[in-house]
JSON list of C-alpha atoms in Angstrom, two decimals:
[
{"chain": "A", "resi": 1, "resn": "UNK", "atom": "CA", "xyz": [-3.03, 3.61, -17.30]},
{"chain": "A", "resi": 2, "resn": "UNK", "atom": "CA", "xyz": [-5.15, 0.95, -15.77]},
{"chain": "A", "resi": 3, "resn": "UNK", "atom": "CA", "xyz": [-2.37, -1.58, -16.98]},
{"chain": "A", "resi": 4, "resn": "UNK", "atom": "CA", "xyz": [0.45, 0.38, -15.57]},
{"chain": "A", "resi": 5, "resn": "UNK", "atom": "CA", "xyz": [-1.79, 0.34, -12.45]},
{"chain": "A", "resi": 6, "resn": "UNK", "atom": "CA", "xyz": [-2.21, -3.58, -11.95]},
{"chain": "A", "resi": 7, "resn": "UNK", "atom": "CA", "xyz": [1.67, -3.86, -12.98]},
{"chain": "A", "resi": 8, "resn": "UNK", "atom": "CA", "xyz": [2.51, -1.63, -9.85]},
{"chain": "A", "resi": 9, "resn": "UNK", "atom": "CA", "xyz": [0.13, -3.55, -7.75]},
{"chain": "A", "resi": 10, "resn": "UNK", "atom": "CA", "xyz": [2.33, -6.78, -8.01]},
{"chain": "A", "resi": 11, "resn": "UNK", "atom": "CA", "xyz": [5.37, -4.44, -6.24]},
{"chain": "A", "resi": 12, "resn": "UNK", "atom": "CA", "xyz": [2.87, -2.67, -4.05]},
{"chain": "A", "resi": 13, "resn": "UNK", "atom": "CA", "xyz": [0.26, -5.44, -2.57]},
{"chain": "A", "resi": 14, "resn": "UNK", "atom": "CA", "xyz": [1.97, -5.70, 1.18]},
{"chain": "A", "resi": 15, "resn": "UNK", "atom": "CA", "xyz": [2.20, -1.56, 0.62]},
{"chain": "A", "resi": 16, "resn": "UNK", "atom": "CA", "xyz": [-1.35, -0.92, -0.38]},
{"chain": "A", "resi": 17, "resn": "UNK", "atom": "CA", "xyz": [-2.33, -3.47, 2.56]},
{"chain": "A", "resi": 18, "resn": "UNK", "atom": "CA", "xyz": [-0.35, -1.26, 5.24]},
{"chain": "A", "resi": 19, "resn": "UNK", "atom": "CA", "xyz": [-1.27, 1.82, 4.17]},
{"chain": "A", "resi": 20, "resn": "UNK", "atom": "CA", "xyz": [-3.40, 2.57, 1.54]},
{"chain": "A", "resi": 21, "resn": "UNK", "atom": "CA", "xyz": [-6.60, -0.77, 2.78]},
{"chain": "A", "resi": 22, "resn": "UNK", "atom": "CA", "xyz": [-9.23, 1.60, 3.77]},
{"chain": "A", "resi": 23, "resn": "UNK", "atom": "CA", "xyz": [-9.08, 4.05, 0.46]},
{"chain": "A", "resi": 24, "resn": "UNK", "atom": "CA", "xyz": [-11.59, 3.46, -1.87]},
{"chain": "A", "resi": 25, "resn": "UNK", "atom": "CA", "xyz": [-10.65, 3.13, -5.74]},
{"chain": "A", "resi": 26, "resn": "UNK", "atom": "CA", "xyz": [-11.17, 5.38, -7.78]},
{"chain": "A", "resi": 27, "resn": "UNK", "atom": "CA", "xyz": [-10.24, 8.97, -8.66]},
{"chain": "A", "resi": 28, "resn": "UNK", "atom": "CA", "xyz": [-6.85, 8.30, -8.19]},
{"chain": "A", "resi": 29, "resn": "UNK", "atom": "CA", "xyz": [-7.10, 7.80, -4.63]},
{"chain": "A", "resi": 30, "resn": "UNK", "atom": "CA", "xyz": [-5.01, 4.47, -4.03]},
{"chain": "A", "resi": 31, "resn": "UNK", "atom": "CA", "xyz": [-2.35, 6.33, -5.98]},
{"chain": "A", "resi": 32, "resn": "UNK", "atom": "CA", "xyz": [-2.26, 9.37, -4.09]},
{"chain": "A", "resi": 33, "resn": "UNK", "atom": "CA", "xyz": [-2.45, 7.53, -0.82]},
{"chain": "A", "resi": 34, "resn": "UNK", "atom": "CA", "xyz": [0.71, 5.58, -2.20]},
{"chain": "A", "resi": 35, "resn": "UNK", "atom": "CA", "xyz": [2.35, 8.82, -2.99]},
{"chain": "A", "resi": 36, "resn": "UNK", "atom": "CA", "xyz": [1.49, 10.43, 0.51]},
{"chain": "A", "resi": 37, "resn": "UNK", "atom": "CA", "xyz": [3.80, 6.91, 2.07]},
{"chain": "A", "resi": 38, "resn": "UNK", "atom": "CA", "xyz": [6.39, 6.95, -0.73]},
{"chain": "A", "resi": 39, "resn": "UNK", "atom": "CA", "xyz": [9.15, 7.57, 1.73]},
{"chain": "A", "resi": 40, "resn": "UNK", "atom": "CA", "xyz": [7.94, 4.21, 3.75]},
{"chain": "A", "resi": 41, "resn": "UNK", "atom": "CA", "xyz": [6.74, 2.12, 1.34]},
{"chain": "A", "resi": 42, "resn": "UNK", "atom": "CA", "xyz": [9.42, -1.19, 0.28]},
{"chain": "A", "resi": 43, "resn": "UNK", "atom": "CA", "xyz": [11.85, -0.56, -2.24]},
{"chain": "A", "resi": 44, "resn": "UNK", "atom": "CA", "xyz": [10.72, -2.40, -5.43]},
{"chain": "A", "resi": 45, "resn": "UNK", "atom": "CA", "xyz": [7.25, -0.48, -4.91]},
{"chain": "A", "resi": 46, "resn": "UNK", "atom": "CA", "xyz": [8.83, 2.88, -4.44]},
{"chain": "A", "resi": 47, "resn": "UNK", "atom": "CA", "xyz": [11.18, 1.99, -7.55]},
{"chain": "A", "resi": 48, "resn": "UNK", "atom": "CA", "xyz": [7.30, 1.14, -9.17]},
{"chain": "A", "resi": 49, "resn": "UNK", "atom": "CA", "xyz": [5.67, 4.65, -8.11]},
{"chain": "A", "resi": 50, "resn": "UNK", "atom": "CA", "xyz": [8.40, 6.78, -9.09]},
{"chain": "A", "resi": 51, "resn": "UNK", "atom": "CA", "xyz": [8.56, 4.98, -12.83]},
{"chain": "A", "resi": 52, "resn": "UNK", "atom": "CA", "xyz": [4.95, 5.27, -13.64]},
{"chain": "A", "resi": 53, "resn": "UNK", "atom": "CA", "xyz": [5.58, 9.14, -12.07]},
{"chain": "A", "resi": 54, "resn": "UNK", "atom": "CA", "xyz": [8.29, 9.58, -15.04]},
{"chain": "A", "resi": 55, "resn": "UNK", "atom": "CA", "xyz": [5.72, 8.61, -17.95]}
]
């Protein structure tokens, strides 16, 4: 998972920036934080998040 996780930060580094700067990692926090903005996030990291949500 940890792989999948720096793959999706390539689409998602302005994202996690905007919204997601002040969470600390760990526990799944940066992902749920990304989840919680999905609808406002940019397109390729939405596309991102919603693959690694398939697996």
């Amino acid at each position: 998972m940890q792989a999948a996780a720096m793959d999706a930060r390539q689409y998602c580094e302005a994202d996690l920036h905007n919204f997601c700067q002040w969470v600390l990692p760990g526990g799944g926090r940066i992902a749920n934080c990304l989840i919680e903005h999905f609808d406002a996030l940019s397109s390729p990291c939405q596309t991102k998040i919603a693959e690694l949500l398939a697996q």
